[in-house]
mmCIF file with all atom_site columns, C-alpha atoms in Angstrom:
data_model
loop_
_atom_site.group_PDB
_atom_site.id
_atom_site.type_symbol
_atom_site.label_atom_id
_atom_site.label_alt_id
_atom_site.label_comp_id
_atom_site.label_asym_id
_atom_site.label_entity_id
_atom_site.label_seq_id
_atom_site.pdbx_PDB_ins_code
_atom_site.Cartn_x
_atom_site.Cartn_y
_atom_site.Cartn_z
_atom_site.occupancy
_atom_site.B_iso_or_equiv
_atom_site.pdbx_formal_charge
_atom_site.auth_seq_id
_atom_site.auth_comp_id
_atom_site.auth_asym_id
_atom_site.auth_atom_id
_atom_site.pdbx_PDB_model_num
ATOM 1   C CA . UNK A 1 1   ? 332.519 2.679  37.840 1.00 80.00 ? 12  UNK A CA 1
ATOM 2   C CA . UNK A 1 2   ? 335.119 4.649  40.107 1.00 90.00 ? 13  UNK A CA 1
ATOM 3   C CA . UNK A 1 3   ? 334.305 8.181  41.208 1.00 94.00 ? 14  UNK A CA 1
ATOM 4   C CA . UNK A 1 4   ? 337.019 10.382 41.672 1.00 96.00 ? 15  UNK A CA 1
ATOM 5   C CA . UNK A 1 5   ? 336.778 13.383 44.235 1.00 96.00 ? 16  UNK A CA 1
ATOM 6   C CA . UNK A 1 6   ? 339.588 15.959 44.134 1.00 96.00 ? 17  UNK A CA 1
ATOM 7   C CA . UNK A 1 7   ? 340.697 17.875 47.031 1.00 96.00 ? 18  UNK A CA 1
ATOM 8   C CA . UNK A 1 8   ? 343.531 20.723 48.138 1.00 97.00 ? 19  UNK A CA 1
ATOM 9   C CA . UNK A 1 9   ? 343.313 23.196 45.079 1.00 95.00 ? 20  UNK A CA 1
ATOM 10  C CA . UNK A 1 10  ? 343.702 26.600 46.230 1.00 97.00 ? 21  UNK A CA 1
ATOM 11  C CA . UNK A 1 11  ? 346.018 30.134 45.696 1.00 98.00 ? 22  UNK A CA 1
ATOM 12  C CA . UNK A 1 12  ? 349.781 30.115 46.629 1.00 98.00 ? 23  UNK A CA 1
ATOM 13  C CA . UNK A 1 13  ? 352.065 32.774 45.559 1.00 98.00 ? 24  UNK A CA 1
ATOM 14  C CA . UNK A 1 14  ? 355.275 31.669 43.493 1.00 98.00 ? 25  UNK A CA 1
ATOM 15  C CA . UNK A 1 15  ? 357.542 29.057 45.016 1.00 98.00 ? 26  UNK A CA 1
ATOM 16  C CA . UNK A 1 16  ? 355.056 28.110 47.612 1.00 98.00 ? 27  UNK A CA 1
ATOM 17  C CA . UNK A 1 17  ? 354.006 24.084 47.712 1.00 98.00 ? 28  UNK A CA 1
ATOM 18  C CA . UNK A 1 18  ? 350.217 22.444 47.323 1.00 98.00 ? 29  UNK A CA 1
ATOM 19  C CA . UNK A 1 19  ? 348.564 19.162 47.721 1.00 98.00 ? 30  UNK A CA 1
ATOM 20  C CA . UNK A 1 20  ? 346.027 17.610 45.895 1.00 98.00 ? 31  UNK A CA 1
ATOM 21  C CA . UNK A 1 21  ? 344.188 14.786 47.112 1.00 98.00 ? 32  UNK A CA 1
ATOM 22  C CA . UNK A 1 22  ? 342.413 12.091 44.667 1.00 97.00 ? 33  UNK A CA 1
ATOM 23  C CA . UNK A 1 23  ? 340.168 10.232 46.341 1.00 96.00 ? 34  UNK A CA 1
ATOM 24  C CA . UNK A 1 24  ? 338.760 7.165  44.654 1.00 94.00 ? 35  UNK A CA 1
ATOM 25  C CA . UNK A 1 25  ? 335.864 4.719  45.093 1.00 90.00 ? 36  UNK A CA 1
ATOM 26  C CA . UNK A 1 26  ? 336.507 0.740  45.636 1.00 78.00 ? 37  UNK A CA 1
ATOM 27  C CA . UNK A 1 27  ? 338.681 -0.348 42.935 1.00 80.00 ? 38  UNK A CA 1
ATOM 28  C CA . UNK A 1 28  ? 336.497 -3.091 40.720 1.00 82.00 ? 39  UNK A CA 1
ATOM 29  C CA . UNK A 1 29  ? 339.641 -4.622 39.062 1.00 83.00 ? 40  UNK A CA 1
ATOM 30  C CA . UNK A 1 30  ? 343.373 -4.868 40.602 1.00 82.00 ? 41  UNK A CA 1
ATOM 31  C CA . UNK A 1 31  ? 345.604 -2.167 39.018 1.00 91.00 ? 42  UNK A CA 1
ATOM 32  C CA . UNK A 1 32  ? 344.190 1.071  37.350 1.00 94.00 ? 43  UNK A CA 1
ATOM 33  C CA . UNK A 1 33  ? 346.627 3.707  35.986 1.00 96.00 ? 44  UNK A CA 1
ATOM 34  C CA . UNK A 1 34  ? 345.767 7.313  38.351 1.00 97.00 ? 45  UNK A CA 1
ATOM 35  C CA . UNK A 1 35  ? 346.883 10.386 36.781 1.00 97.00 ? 46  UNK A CA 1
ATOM 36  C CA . UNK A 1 36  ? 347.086 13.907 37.558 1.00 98.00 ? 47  UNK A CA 1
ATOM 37  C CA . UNK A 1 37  ? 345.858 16.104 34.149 1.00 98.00 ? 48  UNK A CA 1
ATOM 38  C CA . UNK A 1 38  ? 345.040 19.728 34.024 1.00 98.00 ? 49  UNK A CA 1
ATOM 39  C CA . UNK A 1 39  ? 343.733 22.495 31.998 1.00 98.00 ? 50  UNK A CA 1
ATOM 40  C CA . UNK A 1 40  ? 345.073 26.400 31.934 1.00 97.00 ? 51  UNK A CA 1
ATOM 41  C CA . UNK A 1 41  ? 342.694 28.931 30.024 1.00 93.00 ? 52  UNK A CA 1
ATOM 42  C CA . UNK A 1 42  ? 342.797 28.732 26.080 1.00 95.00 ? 53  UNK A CA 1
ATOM 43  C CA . UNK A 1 43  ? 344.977 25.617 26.411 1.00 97.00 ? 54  UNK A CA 1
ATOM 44  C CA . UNK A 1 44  ? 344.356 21.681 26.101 1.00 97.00 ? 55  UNK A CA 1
ATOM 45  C CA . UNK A 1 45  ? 344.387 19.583 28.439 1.00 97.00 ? 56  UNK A CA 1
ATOM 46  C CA . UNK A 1 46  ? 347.857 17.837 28.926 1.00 97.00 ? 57  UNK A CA 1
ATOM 47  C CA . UNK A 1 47  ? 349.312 14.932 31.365 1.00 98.00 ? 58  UNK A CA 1
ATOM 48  C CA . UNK A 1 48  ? 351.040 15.822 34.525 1.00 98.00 ? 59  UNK A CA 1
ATOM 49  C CA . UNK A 1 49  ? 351.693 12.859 36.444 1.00 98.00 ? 60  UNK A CA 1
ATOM 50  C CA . UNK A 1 50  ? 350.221 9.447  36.484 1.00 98.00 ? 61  UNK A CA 1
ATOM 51  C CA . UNK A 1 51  ? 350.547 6.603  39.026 1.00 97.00 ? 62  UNK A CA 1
ATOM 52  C CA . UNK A 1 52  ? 349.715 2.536  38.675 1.00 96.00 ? 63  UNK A CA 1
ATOM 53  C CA . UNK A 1 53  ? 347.994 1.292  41.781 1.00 92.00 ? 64  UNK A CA 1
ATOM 54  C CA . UNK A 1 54  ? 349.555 -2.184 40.893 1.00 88.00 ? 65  UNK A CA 1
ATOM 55  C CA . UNK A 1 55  ? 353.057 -1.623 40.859 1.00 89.00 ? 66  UNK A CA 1
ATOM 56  C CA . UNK A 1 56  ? 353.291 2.145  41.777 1.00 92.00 ? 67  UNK A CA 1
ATOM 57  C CA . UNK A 1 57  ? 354.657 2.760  38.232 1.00 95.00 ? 68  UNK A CA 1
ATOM 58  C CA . UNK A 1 58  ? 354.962 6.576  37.799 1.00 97.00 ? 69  UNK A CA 1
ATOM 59  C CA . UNK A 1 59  ? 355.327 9.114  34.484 1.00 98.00 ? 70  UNK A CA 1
ATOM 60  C CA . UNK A 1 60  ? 355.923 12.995 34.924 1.00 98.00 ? 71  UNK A CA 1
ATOM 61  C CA . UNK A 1 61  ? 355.786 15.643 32.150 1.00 98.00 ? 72  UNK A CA 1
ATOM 62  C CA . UNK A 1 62  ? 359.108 16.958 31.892 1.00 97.00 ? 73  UNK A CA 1
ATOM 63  C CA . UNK A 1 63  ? 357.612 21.000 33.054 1.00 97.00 ? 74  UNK A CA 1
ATOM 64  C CA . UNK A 1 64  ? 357.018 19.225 36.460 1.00 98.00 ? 75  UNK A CA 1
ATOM 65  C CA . UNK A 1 65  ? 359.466 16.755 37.114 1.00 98.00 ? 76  UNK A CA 1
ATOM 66  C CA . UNK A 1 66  ? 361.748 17.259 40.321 1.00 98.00 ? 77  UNK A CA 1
ATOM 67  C CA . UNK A 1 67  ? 359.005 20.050 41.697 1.00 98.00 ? 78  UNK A CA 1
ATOM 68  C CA . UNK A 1 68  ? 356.023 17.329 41.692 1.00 98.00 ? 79  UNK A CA 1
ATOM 69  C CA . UNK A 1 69  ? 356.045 14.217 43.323 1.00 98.00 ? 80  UNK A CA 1
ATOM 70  C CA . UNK A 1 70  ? 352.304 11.713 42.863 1.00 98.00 ? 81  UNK A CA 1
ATOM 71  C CA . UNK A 1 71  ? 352.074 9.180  45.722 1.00 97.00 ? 82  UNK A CA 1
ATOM 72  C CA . UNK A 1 72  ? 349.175 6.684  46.682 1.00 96.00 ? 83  UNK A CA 1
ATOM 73  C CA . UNK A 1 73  ? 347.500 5.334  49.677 1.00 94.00 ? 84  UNK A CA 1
ATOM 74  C CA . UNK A 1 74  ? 346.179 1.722  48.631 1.00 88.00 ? 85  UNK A CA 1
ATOM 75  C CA . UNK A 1 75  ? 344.620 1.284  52.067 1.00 90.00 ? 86  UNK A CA 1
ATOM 76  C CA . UNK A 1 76  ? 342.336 4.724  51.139 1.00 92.00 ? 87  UNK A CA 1
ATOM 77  C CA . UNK A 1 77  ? 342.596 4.321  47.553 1.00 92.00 ? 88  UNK A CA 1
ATOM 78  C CA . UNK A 1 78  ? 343.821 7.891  47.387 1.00 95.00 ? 89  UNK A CA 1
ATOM 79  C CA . UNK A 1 79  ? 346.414 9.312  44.757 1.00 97.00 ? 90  UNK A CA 1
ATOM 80  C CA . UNK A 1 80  ? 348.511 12.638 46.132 1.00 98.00 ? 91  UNK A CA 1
ATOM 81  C CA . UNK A 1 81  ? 350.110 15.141 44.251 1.00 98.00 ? 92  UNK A CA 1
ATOM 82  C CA . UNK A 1 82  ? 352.753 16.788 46.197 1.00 98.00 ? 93  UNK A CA 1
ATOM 83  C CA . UNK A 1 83  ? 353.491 20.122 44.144 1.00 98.00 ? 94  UNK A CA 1
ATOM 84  C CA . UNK A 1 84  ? 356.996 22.242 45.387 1.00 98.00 ? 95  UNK A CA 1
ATOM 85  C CA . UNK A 1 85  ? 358.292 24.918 43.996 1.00 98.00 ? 96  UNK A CA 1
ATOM 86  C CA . UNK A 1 86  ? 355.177 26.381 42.085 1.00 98.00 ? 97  UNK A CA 1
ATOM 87  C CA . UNK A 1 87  ? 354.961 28.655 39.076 1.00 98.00 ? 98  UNK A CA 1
ATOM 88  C CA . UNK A 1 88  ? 352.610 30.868 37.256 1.00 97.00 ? 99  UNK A CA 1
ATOM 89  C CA . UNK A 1 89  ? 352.656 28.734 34.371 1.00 97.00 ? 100 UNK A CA 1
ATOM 90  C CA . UNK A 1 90  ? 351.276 25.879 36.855 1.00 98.00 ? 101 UNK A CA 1
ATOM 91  C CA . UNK A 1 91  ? 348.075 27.798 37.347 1.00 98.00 ? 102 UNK A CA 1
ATOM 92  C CA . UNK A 1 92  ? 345.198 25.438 35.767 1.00 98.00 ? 103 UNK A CA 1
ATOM 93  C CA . UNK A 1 93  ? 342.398 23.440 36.967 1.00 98.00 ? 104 UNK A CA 1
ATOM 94  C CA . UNK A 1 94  ? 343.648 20.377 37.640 1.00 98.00 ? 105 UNK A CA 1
ATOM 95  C CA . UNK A 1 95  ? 341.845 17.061 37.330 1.00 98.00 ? 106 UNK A CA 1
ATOM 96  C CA . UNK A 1 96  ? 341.947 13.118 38.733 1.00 98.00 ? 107 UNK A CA 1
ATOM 97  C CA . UNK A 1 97  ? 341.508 11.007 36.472 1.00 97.00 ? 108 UNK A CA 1
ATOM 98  C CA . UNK A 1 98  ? 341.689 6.944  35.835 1.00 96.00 ? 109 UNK A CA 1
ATOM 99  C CA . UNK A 1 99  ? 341.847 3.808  33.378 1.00 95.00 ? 110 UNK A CA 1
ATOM 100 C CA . UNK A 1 100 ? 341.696 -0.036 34.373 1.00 93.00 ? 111 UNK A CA 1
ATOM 101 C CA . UNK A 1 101 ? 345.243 -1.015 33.853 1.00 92.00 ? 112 UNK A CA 1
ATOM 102 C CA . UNK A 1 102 ? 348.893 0.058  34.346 1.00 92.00 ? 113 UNK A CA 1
ATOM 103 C CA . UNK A 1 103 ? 350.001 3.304  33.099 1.00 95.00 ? 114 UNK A CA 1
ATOM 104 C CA . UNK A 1 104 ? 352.207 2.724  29.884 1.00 93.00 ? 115 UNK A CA 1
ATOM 105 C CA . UNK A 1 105 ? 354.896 5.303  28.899 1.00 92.00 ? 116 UNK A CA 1
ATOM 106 C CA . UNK A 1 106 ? 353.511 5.857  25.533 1.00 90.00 ? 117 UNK A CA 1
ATOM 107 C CA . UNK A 1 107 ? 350.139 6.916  26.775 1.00 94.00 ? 118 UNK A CA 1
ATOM 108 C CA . UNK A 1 108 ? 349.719 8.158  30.386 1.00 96.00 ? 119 UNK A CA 1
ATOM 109 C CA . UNK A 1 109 ? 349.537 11.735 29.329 1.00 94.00 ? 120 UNK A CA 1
ATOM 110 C CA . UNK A 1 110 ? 346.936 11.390 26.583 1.00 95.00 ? 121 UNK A CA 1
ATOM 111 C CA . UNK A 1 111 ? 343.679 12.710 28.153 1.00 95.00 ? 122 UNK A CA 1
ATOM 112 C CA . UNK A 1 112 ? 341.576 10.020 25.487 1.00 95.00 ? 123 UNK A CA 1
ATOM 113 C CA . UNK A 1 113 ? 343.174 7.376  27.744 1.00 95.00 ? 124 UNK A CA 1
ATOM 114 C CA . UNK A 1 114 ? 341.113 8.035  30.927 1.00 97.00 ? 125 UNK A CA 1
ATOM 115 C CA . UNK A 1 115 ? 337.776 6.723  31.232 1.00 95.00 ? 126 UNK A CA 1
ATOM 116 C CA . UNK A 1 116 ? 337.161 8.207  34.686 1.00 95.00 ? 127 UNK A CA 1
ATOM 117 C CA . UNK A 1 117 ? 337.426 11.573 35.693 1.00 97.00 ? 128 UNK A CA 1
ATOM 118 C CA . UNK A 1 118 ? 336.602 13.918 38.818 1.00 97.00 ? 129 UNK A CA 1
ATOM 119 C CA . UNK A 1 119 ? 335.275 17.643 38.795 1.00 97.00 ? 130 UNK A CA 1
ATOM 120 C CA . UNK A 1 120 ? 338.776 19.391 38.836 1.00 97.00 ? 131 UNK A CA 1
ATOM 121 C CA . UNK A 1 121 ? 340.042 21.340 41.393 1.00 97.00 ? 132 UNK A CA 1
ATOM 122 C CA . UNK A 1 122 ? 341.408 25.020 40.965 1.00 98.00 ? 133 UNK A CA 1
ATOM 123 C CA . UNK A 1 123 ? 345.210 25.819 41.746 1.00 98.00 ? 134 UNK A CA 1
ATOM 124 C CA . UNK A 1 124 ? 346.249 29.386 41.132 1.00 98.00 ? 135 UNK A CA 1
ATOM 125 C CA . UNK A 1 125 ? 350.001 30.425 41.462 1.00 98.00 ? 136 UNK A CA 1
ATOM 126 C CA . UNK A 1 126 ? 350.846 34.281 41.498 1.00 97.00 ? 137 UNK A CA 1
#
């Protein structure tokens, strides 16, 4: 199975930027679909950005998109999010998380996708 590790959560005040770091065990198959998911208190889980390590594929929830950015390191098998431009409302615990095979537009963001997941990492934006 691949184990996730998440890395770079932390406190930023409003605007500021963040980096998580994904890092991911050997791959077993060739492409996997890496995504970015978190969770704020008293709310579900939802997608925020997912990444194929095949063809580098990437899907953004629309709160996110032009302030986040995910990126990948094949050589490390590492997945990056990049996060500018941060908001209260980005403040959640924010998880790695991974399926064998590309990431598909109709289901990136659906947290009953991922069959891998790492223990979250805490980003809090005041």
């Amino acid at each position: 199975d691949v184990q996730l590790v998440e890395s770079g959560g932390g406190s930023v005040q409003a605007g500021g930027s963040l980096r998580l770091t994904c890092a991911a065990s050997a791959y077993t198959y060739s492409s996997y679909c890496l995504g970015w998911l978190r969770q704020a208190p008293g709310k579900e889980r939802e997608g925020v950005a997912s990444i194929s390590t095949g063809d580098s594929r990437t899907y953004y929830a629309d709160s996110v998109k032009g302030r986040f950015t995910i990126s990948q390191d094949n050589a490390k098998n590492t997945v990056y999010l990049q996060m500018n431009s941060l908001k209260p409302g980005d403040t959640a615990i924010y998880y790695c998380a991974a399926h064998r095979y590309d990431c598909y537009a109709g289901s990136w963001s659906y947290v009953s996708s991922y069959v891998h997941w790492g223990q979250g990492t805490q980003v809090t934006v005041s």
